[in-house]
PDB file of C-alpha atoms in Angstrom:
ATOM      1  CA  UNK A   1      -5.798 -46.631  -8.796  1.00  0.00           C
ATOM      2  CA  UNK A   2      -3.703 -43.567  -9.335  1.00  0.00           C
ATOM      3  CA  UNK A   3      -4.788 -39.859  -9.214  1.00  0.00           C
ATOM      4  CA  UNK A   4      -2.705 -36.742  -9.471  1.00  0.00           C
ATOM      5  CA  UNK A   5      -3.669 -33.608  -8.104  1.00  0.00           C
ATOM      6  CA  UNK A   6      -1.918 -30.147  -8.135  1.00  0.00           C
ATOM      7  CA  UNK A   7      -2.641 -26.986  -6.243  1.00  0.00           C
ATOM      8  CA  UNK A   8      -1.287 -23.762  -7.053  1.00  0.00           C
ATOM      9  CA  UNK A   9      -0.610 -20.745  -5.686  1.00  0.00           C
ATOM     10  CA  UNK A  10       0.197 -17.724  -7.928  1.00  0.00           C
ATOM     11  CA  UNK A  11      -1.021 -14.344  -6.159  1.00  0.00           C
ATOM     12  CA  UNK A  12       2.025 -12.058  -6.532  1.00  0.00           C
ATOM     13  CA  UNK A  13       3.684 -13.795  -8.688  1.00  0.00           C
ATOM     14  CA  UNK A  14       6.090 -12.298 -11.356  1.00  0.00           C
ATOM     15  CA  UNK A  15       8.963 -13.229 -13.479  1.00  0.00           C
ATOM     16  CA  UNK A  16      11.306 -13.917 -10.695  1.00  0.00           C
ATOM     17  CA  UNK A  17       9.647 -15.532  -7.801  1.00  0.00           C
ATOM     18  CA  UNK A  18      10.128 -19.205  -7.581  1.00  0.00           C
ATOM     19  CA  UNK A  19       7.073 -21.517  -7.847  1.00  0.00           C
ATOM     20  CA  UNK A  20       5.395 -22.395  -5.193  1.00  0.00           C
ATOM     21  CA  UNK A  21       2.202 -25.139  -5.014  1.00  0.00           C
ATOM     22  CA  UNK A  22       1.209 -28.299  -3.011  1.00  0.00           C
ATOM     23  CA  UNK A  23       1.874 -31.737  -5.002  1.00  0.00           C
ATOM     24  CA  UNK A  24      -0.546 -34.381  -3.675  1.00  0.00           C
ATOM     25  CA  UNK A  25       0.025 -38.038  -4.733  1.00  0.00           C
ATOM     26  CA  UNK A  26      -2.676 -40.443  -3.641  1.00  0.00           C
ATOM     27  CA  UNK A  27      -2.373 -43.988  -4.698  1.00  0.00           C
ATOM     28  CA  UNK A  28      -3.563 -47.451  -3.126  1.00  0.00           C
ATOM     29  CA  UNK A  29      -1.541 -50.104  -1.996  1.00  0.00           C
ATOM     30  CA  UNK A  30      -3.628 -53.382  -1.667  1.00  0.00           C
ATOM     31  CA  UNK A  31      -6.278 -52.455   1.088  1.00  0.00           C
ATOM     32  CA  UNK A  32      -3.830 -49.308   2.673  1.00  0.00           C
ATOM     33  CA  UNK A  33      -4.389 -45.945   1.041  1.00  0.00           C
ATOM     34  CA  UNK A  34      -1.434 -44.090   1.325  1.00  0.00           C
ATOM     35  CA  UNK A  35      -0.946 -40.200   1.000  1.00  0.00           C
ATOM     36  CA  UNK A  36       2.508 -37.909   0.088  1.00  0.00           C
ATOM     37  CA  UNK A  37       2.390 -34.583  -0.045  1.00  0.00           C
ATOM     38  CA  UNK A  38       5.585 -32.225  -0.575  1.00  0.00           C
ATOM     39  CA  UNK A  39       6.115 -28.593  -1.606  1.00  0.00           C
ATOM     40  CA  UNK A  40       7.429 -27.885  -5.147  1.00  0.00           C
ATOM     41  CA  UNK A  41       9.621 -24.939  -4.953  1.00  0.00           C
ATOM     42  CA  UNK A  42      10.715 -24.343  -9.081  1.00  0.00           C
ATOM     43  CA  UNK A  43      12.565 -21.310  -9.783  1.00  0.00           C
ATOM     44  CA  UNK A  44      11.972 -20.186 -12.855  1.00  0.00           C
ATOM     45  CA  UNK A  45      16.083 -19.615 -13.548  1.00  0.00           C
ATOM     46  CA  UNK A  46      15.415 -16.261 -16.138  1.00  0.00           C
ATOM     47  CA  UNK A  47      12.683 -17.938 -18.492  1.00  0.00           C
ATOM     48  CA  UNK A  48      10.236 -14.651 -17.271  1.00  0.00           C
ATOM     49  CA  UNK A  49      13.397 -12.863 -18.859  1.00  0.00           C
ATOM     50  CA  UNK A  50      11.702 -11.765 -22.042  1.00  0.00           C
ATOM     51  CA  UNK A  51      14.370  -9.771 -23.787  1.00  0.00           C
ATOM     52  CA  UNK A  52      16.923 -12.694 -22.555  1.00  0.00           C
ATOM     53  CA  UNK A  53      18.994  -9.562 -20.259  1.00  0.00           C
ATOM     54  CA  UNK A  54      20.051 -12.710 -17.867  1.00  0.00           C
ATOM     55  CA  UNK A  55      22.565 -14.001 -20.669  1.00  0.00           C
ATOM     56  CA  UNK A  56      23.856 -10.536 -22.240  1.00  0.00           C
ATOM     57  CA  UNK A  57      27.406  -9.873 -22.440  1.00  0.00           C
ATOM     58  CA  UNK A  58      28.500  -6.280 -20.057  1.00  0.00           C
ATOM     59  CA  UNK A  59      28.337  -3.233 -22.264  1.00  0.00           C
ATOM     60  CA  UNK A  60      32.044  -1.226 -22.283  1.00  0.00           C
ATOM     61  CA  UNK A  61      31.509   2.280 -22.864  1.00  0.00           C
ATOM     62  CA  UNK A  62      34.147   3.872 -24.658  1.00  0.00           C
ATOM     63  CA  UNK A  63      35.256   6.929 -23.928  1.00  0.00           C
ATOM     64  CA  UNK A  64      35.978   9.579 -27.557  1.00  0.00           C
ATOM     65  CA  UNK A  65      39.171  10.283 -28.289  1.00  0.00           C
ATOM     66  CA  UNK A  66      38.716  14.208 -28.989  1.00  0.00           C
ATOM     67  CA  UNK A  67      42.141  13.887 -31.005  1.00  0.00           C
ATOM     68  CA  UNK A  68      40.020  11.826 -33.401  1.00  0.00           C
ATOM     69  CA  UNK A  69      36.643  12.912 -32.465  1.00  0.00           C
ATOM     70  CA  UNK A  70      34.630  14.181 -36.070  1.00  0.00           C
ATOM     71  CA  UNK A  71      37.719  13.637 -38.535  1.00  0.00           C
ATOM     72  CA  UNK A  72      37.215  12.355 -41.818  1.00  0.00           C
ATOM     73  CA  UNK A  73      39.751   9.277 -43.164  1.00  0.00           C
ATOM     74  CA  UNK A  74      37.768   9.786 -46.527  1.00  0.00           C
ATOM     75  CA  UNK A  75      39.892   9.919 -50.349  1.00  0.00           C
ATOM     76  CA  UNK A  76      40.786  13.257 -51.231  1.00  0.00           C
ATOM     77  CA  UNK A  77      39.382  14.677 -54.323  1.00  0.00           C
ATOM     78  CA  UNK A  78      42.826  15.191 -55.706  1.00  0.00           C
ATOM     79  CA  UNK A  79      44.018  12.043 -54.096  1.00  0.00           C
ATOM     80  CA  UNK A  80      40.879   9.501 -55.972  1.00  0.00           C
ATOM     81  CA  UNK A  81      40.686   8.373 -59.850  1.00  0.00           C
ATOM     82  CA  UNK A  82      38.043  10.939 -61.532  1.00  0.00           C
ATOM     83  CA  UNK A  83      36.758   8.481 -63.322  1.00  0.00           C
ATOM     84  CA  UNK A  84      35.914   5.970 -60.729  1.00  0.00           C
ATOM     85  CA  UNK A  85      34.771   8.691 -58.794  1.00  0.00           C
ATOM     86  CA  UNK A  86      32.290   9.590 -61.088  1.00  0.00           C
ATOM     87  CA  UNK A  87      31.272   5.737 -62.049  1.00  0.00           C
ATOM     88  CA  UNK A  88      31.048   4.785 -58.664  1.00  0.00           C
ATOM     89  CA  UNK A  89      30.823   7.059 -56.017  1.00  0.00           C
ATOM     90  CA  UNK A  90      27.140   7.911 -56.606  1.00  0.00           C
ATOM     91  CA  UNK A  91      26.781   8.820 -53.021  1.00  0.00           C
ATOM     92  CA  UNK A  92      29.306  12.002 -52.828  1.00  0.00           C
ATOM     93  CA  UNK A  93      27.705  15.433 -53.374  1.00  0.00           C
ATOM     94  CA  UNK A  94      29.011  17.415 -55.537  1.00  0.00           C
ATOM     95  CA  UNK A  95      31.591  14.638 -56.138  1.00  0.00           C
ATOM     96  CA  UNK A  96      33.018  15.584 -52.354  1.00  0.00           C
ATOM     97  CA  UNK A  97      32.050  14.622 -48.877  1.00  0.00           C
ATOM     98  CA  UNK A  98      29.436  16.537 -47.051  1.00  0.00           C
ATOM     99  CA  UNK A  99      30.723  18.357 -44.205  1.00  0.00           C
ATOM    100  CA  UNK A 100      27.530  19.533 -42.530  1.00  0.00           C
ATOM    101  CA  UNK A 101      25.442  16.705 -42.643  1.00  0.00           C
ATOM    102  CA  UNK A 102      24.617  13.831 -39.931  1.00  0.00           C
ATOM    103  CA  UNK A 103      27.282  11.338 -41.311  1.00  0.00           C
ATOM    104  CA  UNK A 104      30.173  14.127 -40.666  1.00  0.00           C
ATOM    105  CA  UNK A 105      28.440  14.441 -37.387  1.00  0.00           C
ATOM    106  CA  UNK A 106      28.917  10.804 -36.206  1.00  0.00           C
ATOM    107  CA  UNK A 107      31.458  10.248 -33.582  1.00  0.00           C
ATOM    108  CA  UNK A 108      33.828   7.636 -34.842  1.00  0.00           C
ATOM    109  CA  UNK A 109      36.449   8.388 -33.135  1.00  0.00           C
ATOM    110  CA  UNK A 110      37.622   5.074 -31.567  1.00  0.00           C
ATOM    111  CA  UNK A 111      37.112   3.209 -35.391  1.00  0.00           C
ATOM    112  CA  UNK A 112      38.810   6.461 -37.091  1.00  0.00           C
ATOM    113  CA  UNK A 113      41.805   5.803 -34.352  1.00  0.00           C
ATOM    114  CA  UNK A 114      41.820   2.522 -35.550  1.00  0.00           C
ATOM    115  CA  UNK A 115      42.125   2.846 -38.908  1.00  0.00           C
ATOM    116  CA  UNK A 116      44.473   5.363 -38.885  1.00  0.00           C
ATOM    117  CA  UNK A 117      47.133   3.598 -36.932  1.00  0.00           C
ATOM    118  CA  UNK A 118      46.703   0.269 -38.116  1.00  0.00           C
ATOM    119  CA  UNK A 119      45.957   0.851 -41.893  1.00  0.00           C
ATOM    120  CA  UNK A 120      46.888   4.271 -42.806  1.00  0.00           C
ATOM    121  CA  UNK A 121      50.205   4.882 -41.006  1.00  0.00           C
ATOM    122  CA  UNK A 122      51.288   1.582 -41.638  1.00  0.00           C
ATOM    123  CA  UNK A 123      51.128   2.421 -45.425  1.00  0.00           C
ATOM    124  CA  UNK A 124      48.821  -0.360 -46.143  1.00  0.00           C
ATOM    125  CA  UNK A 125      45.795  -0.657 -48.682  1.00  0.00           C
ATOM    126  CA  UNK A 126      42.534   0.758 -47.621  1.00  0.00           C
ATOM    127  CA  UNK A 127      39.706  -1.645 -47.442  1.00  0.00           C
ATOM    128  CA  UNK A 128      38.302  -2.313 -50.844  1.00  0.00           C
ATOM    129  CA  UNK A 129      34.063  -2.401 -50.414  1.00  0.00           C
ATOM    130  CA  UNK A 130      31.847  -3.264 -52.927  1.00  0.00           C
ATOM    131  CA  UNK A 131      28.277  -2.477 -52.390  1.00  0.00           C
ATOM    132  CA  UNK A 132      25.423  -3.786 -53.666  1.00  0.00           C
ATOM    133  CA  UNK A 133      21.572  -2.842 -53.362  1.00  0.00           C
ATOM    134  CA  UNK A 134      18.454  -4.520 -55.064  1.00  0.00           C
ATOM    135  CA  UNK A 135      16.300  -2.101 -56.768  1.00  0.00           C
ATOM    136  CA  UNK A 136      15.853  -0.311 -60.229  1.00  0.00           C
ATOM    137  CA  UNK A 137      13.354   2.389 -58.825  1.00  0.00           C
ATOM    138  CA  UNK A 138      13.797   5.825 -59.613  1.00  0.00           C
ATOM    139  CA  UNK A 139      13.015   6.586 -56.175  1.00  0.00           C
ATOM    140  CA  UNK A 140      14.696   3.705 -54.420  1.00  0.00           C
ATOM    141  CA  UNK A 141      14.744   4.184 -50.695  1.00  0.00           C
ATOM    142  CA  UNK A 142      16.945   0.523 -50.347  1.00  0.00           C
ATOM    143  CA  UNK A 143      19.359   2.527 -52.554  1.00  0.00           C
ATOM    144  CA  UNK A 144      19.244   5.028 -50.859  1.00  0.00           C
ATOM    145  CA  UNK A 145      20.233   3.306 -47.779  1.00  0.00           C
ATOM    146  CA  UNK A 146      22.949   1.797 -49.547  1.00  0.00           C
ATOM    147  CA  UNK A 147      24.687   5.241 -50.465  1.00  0.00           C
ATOM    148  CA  UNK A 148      24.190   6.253 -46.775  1.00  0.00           C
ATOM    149  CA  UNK A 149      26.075   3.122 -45.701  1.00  0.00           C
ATOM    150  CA  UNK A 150      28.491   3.806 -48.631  1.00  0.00           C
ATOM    151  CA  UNK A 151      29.854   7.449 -47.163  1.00  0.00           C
ATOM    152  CA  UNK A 152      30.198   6.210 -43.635  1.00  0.00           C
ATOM    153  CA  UNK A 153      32.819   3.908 -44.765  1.00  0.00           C
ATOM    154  CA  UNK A 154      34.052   6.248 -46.958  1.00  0.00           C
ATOM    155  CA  UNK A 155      34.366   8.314 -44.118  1.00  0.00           C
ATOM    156  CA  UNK A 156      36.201   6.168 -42.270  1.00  0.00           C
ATOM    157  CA  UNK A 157      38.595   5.855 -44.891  1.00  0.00           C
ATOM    158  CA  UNK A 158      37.603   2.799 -46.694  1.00  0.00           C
ATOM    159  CA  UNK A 159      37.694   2.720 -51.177  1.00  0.00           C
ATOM    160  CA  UNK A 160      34.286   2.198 -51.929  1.00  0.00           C
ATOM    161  CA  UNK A 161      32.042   1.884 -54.774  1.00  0.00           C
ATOM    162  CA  UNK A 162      28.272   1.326 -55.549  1.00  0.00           C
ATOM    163  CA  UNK A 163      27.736  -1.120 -58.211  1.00  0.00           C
ATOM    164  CA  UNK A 164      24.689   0.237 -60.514  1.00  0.00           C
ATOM    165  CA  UNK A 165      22.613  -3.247 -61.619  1.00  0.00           C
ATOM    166  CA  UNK A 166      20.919  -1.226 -64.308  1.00  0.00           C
ATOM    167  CA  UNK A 167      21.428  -3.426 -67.505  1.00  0.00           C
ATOM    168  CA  UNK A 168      22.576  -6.915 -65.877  1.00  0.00           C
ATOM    169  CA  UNK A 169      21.027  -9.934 -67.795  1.00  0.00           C
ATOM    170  CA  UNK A 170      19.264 -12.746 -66.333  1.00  0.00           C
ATOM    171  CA  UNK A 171      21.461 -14.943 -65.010  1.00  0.00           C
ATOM    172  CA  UNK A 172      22.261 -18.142 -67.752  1.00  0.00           C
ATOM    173  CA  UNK A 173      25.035 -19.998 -68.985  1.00  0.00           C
ATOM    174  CA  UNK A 174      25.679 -17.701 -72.043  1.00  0.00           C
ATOM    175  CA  UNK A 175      25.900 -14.563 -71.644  1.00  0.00           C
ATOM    176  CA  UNK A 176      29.562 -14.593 -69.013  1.00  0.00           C
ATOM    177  CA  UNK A 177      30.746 -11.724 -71.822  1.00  0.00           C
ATOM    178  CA  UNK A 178      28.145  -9.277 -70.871  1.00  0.00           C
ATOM    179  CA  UNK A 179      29.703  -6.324 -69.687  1.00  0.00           C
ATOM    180  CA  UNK A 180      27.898  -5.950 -67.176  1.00  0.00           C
ATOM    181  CA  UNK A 181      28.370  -9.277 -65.851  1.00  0.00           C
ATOM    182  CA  UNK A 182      32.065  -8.994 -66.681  1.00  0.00           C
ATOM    183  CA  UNK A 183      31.695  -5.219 -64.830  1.00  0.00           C
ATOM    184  CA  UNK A 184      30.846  -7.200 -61.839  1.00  0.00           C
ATOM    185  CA  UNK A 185      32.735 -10.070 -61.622  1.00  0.00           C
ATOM    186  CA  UNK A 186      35.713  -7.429 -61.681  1.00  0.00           C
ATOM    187  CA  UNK A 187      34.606  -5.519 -58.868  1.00  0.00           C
ATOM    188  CA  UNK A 188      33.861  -8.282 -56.452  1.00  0.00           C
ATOM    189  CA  UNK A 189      37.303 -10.084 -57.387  1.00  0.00           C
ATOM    190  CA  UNK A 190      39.012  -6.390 -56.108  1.00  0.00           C
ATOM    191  CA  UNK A 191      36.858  -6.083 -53.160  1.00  0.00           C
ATOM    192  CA  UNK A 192      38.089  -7.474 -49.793  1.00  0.00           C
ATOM    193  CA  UNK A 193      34.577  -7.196 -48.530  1.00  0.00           C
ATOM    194  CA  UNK A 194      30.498  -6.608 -49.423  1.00  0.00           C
ATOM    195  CA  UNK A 195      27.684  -4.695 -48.032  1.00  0.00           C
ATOM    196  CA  UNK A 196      24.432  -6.045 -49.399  1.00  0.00           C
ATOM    197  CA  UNK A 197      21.206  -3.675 -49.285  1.00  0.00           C
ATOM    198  CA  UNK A 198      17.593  -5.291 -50.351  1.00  0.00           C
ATOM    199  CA  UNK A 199      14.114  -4.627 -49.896  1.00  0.00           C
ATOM    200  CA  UNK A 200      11.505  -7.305 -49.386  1.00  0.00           C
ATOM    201  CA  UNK A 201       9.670  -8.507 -52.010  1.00  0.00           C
ATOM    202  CA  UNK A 202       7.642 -11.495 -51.306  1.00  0.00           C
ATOM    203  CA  UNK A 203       9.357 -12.457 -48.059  1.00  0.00           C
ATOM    204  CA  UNK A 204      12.540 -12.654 -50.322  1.00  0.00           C
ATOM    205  CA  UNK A 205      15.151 -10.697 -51.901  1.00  0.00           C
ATOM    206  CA  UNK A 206      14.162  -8.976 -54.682  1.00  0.00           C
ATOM    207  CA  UNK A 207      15.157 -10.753 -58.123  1.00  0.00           C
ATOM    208  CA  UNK A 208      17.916  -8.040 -59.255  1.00  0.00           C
ATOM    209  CA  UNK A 209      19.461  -8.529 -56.084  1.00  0.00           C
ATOM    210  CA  UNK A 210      19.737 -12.347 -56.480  1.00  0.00           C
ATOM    211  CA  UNK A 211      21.009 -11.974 -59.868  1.00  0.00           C
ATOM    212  CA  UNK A 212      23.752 -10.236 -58.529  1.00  0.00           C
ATOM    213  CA  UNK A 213      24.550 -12.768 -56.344  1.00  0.00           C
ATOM    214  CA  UNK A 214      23.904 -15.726 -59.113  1.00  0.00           C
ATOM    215  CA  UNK A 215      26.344 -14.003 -61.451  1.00  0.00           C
ATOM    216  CA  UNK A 216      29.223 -13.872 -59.022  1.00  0.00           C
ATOM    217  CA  UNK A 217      30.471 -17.412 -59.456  1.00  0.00           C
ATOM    218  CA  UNK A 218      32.293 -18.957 -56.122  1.00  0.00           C
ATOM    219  CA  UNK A 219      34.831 -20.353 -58.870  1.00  0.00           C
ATOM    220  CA  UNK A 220      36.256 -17.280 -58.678  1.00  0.00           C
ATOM    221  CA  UNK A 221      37.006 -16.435 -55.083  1.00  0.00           C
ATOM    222  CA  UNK A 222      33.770 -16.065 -53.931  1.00  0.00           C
ATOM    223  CA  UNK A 223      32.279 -17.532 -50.403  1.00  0.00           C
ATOM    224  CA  UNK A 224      28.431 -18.525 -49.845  1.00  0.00           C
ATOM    225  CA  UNK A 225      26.906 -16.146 -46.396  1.00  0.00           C
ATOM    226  CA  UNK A 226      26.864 -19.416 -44.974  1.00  0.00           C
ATOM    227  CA  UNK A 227      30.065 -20.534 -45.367  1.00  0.00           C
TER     228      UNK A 227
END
C-alpha cells in the first residue's frame, strides 16, 4: 500500500522565493507502518523570469562621437548615375536627401565612424543593397517602410536601390527572358546584401513577394535565409 501526500505552502510567494512544502511518504512494510517526512526546498532558478532578464547579455552604452554625430555618408547628387537615381532611388525627395526630417535626425554616429574609416577612407566599394518589398498597392504602407529603411542606409553611405515588382510574371520555367525577371536577377547578382519588406497575408508572405524570391535562382549566387 503506497500513498503520496503533498502539502504546500505558498503565502508570499513570488517569482524568486524558493519552494517550500512538507513531502509525506507513508508506505507499509509487512505489519510495521513506517513514516518519512522531509522538507522540499526547490528554487525556482529564474523560470518566474518572464521576459528571460536572468540570461541577457550586459547592455554597453556608447557614448556619440560629436565629430560624427548627424553627418550624412549618403551619394552626392553630382557624385550618383541620374539614371539609376531616378529608376531606383524612389525614396529621395526631390531626387536628394532630406535634411530636416527624422532620418537626418538619427544619431549614427558610432556606424557613420565606422563606415567612414573602414570603407570610405580606405577607398573601397560601398555596400551594394538591394531592397525588396511585397506589395502593388497604390498606398502601400510595407513600401513605404521599405523606402524608410532604404534612406537610412543611404544615409549611412551605402548604394542602394528599390526594386519596383510592378510587371514580374509568375514564376515558370519559360519566361527567364522577361525583363523583368532578367531586371532582377541583375540586381541581386550586384548586391552584396538584401533587405526584404512584406506584409502578412494569410499568415504568409504575400505572393509578389515570393515571386521575387522564386525568380532569383540559387544557381546563380544566391543563398536560402536558412542557409
Amino acid at each position: 500500500c503506497h500513498t503520496l501526500r503533498v502539502r504546500t505552502f505558498t503565502s508570499n510567494l513570488h517569482a524568486s522565493a524558493p519552494f517550500h512544502g512538507l513531502f509525506q511518504r507513508q508506505y507499509f512494510s509487512g505489519s510495521i507502518l513506517v513514516k518519512q517526512t522531509r522538507n522540499l526546498g526547490l528554487a525556482m532558478n529564474g523560470h518566474g523570469d518572464l521576459n528571460n532578464f536572468h540570461a541577457g547579455r550586459a547592455a554597453i552604452k556608447l557614448a556619440a562621437d560629436p565629430a560624427y554625430s548627424y553627418q550624412s555618408l549618403a551619394i552626392d547628387f553630382d557624385e550618383d548615375d541620374v539614371g539609376i537615381r531616378e529608376q531606383y532611388r524612389p525614396f529621395l525627395f526631390d531626387g536628394s536627401p532630406s535634411t530636416d526630417d527624422w532620418i537626418s535626425e538619427l544619431e549614427l554616429s558610432t556606424a557613420i565612424k565606422m563606415v567612414q574609416s573602414e570603407i570610405l577612407d580606405k577607398g573601397l566599394d560601398r555596400l551594394r543593397i538591394l531592397v525588396l518589398y511585397g506589395s502593388l498597392r497604390i498606398r502601400s504602407y510595407s513600401r513605404l517602410l521599405a523606402y524608410e529603411a532604404a534612406r537610412i542606409l543611404f544615409r549611412l553611405g551605402c548604394d542602394v536601390r528599390v526594386y519596383d515588382p510592378a510587371g514580374l510574371p509568375q514564376k515558370d520555367d519559360v519566361q527567364h527572358c522577361h525583363p523583368k525577371v532578367k531586371e532582377l536577377r541583375e540586381l541581386s547578382k550586384w548586391s552584396d546584401g538584401h533587405v526584404w519588406v512584406s506584409p502578412e497575408q494569410h499568415g504568409n508572405l504575400t505572393g509578389i513577394f515570393k515571386q521575387q524570391i522564386d525568380w532569383i535562382p540559387l544557381s546563380s549566387g544566391s543563398v536560402r535565409p536558412t542557409q
